[in-house]
Short mmCIF file of C-alpha atoms and ligand atoms in Angstrom, two decimals:
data_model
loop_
_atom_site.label_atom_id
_atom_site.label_comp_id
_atom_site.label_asym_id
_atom_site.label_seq_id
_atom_site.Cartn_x
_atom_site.Cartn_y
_atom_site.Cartn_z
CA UNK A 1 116.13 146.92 24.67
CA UNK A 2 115.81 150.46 25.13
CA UNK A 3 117.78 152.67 23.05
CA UNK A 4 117.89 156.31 21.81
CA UNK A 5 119.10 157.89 18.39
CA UNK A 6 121.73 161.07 18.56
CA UNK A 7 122.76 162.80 15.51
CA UNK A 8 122.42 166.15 13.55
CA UNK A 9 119.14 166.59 11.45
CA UNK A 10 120.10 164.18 8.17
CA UNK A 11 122.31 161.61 10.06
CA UNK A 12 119.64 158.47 9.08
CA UNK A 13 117.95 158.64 12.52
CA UNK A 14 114.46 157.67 11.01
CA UNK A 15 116.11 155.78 7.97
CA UNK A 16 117.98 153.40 11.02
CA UNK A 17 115.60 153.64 13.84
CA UNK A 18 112.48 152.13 11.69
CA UNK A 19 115.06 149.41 10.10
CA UNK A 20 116.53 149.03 14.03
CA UNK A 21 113.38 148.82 15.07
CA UNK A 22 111.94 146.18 13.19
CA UNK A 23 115.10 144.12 14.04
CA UNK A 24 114.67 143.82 17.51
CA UNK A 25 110.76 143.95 17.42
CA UNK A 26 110.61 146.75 19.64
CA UNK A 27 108.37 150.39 19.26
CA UNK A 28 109.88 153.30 17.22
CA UNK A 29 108.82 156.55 19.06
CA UNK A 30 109.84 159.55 16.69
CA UNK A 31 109.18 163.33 18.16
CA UNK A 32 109.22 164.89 14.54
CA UNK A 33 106.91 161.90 13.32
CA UNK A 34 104.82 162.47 16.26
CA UNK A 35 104.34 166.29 15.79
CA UNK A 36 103.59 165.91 12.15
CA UNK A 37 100.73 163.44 12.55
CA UNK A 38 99.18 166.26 14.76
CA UNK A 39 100.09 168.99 12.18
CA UNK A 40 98.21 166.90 9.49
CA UNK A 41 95.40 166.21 12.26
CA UNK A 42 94.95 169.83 12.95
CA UNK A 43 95.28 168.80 16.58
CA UNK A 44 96.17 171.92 19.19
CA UNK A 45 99.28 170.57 19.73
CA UNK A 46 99.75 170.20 16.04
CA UNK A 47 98.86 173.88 15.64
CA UNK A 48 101.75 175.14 18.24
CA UNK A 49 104.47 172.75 17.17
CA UNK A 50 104.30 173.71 13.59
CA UNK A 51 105.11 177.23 14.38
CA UNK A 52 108.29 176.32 16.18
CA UNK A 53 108.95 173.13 13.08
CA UNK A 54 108.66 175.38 10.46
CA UNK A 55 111.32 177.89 12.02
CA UNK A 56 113.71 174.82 12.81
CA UNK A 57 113.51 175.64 16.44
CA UNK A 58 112.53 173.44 19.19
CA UNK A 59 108.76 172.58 20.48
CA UNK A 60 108.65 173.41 24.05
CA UNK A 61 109.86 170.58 26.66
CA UNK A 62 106.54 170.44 28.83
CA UNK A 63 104.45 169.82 25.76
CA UNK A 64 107.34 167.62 24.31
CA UNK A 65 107.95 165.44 27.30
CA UNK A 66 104.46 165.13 27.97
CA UNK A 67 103.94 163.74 24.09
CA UNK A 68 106.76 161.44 24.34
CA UNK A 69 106.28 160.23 27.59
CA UNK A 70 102.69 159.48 26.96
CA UNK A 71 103.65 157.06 23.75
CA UNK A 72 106.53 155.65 25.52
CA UNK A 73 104.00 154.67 28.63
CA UNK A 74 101.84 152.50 25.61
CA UNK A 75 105.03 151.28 24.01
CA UNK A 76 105.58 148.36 26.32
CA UNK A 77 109.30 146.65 27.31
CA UNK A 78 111.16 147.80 24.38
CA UNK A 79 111.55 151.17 22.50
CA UNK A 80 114.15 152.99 20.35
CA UNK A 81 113.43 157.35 20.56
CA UNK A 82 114.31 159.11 17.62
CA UNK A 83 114.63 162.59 18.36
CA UNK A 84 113.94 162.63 21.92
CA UNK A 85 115.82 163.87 24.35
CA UNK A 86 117.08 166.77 22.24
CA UNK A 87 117.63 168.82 25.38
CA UNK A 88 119.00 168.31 28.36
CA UNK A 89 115.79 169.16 30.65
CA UNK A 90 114.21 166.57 28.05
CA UNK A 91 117.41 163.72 29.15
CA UNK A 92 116.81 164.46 33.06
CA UNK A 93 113.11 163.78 32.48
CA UNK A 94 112.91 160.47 30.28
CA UNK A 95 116.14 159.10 32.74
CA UNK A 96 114.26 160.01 36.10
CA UNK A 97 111.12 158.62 34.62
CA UNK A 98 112.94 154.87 33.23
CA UNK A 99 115.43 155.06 36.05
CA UNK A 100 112.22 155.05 38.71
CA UNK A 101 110.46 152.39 36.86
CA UNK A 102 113.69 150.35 37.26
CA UNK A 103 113.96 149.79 33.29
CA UNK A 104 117.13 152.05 32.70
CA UNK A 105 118.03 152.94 28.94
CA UNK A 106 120.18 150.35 26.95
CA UNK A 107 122.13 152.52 24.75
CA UNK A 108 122.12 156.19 23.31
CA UNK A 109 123.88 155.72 19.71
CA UNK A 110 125.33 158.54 18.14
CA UNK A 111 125.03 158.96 14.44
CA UNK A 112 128.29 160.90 13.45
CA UNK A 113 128.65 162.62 9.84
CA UNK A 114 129.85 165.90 8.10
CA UNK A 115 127.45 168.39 7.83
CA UNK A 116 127.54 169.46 4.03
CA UNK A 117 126.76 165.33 3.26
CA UNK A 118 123.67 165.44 5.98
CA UNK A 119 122.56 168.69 4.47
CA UNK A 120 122.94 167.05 0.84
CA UNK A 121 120.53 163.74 2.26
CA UNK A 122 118.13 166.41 2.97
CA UNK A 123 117.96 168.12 -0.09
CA UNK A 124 116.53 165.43 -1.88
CA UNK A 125 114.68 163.82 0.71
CA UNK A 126 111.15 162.75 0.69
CA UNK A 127 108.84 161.70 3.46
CA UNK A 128 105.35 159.38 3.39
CA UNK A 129 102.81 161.88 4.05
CA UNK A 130 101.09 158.49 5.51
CA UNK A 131 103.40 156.36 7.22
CA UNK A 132 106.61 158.53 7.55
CA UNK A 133 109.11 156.71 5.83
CA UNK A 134 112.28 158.40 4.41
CA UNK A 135 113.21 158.62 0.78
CA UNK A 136 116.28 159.78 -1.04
CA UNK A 137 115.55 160.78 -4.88
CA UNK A 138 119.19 160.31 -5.35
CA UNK A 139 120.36 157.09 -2.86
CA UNK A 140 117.39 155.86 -1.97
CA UNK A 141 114.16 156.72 -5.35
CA UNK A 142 110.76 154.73 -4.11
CA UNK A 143 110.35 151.93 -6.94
CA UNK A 144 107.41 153.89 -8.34
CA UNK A 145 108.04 157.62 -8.30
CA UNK A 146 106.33 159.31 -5.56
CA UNK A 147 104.30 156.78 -4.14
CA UNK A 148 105.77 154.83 -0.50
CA UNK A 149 106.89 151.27 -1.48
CA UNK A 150 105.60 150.55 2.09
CA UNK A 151 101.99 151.75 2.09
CA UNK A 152 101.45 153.42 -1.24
CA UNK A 153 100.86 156.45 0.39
CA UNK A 154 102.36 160.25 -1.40
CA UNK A 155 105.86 161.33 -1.23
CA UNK A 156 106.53 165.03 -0.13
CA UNK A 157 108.83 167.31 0.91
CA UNK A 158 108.71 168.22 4.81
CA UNK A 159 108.40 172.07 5.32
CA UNK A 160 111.53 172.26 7.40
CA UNK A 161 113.54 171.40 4.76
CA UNK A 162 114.98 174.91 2.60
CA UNK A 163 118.46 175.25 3.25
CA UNK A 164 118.07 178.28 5.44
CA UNK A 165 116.47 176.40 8.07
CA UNK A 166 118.17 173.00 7.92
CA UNK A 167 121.51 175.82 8.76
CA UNK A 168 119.56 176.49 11.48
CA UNK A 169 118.47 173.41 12.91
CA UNK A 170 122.26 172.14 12.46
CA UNK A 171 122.82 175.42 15.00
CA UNK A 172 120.10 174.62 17.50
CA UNK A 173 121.86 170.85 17.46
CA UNK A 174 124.92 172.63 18.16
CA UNK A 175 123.86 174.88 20.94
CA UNK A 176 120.78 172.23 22.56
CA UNK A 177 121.41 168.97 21.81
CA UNK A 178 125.15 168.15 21.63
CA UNK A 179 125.53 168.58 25.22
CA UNK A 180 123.88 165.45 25.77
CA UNK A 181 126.68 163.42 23.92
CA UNK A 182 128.98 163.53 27.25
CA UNK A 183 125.74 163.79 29.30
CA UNK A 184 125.20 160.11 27.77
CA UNK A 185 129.12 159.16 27.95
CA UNK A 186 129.04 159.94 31.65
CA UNK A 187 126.46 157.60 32.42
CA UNK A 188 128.46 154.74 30.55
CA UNK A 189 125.81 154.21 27.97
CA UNK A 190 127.26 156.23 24.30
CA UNK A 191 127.73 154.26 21.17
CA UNK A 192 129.11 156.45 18.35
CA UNK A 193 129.25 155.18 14.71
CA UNK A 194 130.45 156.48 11.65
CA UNK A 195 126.81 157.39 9.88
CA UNK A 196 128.77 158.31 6.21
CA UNK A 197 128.41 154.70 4.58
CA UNK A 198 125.38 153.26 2.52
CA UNK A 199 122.26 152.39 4.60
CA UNK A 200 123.31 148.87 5.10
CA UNK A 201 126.59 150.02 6.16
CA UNK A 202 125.10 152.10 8.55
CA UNK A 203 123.03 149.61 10.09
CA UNK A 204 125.57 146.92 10.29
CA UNK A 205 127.97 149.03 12.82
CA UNK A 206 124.81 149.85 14.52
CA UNK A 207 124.07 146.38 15.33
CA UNK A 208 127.73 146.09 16.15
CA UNK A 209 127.56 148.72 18.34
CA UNK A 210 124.17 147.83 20.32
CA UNK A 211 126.30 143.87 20.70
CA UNK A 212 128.77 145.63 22.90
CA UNK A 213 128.66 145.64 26.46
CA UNK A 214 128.54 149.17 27.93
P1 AP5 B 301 112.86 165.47 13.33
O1 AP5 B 301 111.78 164.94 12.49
O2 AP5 B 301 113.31 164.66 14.50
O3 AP5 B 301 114.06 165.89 12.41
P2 AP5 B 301 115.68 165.85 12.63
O4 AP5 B 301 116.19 165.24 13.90
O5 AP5 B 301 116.10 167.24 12.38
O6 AP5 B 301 116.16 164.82 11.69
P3 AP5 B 301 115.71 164.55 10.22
O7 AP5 B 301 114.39 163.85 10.24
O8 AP5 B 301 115.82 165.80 9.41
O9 AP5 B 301 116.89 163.60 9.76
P4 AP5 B 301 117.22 162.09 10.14
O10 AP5 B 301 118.47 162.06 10.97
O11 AP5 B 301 116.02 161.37 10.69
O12 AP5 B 301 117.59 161.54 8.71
P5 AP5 B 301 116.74 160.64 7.68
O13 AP5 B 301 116.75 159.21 8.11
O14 AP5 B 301 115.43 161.29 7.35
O15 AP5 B 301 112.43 166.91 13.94
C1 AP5 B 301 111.83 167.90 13.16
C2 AP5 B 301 111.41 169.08 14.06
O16 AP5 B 301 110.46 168.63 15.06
C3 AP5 B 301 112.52 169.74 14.88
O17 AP5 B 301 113.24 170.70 14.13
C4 AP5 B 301 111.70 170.36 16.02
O18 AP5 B 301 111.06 171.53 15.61
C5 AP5 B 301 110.63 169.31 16.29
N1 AP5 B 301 111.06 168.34 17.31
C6 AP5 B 301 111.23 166.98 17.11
N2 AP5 B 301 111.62 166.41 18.25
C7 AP5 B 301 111.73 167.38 19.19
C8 AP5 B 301 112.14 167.40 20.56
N3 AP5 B 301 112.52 166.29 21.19
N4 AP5 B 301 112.12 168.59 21.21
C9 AP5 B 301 111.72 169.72 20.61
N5 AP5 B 301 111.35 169.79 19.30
C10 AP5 B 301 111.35 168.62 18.60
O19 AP5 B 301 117.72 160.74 6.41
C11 AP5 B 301 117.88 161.95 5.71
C12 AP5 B 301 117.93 161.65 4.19
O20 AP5 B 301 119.11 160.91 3.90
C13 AP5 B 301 116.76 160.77 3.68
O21 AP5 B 301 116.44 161.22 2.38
C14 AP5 B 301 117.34 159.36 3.64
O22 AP5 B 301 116.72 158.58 2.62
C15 AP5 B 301 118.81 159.64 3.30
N6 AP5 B 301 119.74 158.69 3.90
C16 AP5 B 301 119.65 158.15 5.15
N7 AP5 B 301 120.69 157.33 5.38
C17 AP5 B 301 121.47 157.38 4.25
C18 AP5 B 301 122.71 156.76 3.86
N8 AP5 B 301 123.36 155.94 4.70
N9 AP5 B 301 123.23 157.05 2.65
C19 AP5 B 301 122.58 157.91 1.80
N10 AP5 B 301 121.39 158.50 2.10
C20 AP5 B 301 120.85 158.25 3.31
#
């Protein structure tokens, strides 16, 4: 199975593509998750993707598509993106690249909800500086506060995450990544589910979703 995640910032994309994930035994490749564990390493690439991060605006496609194509090449069979394509030269790139190795995407599932509610998840979200995983302090509080029930590791916030730049990041979604909702429906391979229920909810019409036929 090879599927992608669509949605504005706050949707549950990393809260349903780790528990999607794990379902179906395949890799999770997450851009954000990917740039941050270069921003932590001090890596070059971490260096010039914080700049853009921190602003809510995009990282560059060429160093982007490079970085996700590279993880998807050591992912084997199987692999659900979350945050990748977010542009449309991104889309044209990963679907030349899995159309010529003959292994064409599954699914792209879109992750529909309000704005106000997504920007309300983010407000009291908090991230695994190890391992990544989401928190909610209000629908989803770690059993121990601050610590990851998975690893142990430290909750924090992200730095893309005042108000004034998750408005932003809702308008570069707008303007850069939309477009690739009918992009996606023209090529016969859009799910869309209502993101606005509780995490199990959520993954329940995604599994739905993924059990249709195209
Ligand atoms: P990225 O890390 O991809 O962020 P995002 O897409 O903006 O999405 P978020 O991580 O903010 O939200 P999410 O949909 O994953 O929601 P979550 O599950 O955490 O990208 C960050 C930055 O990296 C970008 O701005 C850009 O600079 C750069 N970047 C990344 N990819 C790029 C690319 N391809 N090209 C260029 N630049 C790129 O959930 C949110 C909160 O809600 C959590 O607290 C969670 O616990 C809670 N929650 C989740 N589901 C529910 C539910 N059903 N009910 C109640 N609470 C819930």
């Amino acid at each position: 199975m090879r599927v992608l995640l669509l949605g504005p910032p706050g949707a549950g994309k990393g809260t349903q593509g780790r528990r999607l994930a794990e379902r179906y035994g395949i890799s999770y490749i997450a851009s954000g998750d990917l740039f941050r564990s270069n921003v932590s390493e001090g890596t070059e690439l971490g260096l010039l993707a914080k700049k853009y991060m921190d602003a809510g605006e995009l990282v560059p496609d060429d160093v982007t598509i490079r970085m996700v194509m590279e993880a998807i090449g050591s992912a084997g069979e199987g692999f659900l993106l979350d945050g990748f394509p977010r542009t449309m030269a991104q889309a044209r790139s990963l679907d030349g690249e899995l159309d010529r190795a003959g292994t064409p995407l599954t699914a792209a599932l879109l992750l529909s909800l309000d704005e106000e509610i997504a920007i309300k998840r983010i407000a009291g979200r908090r991230t695994c500086e190890r391992c990544g995983a989401p928190y909610n302090v209000e629908f989803n509080p770690p059993r121990a506060e601050g610590r990851c029930d998975l690893c142990g590791g430290t909750l924090v916030q992200r730095s893309d995450e005042r108000e004034d730049v998750v408005r932003h990041r809702l308008d570069v979604y707008h303007e850069s990544t939309a477009p690739l909702i009918g992009y996606y429906a023209d090529r016969g391979v859009l799910r869309e589910i209502d993101a606005s229920g509780s995490e199990d909810e959520v993954t329940a019409s995604a599994v739905a979703a993924l059990r249709e036929e195209p």
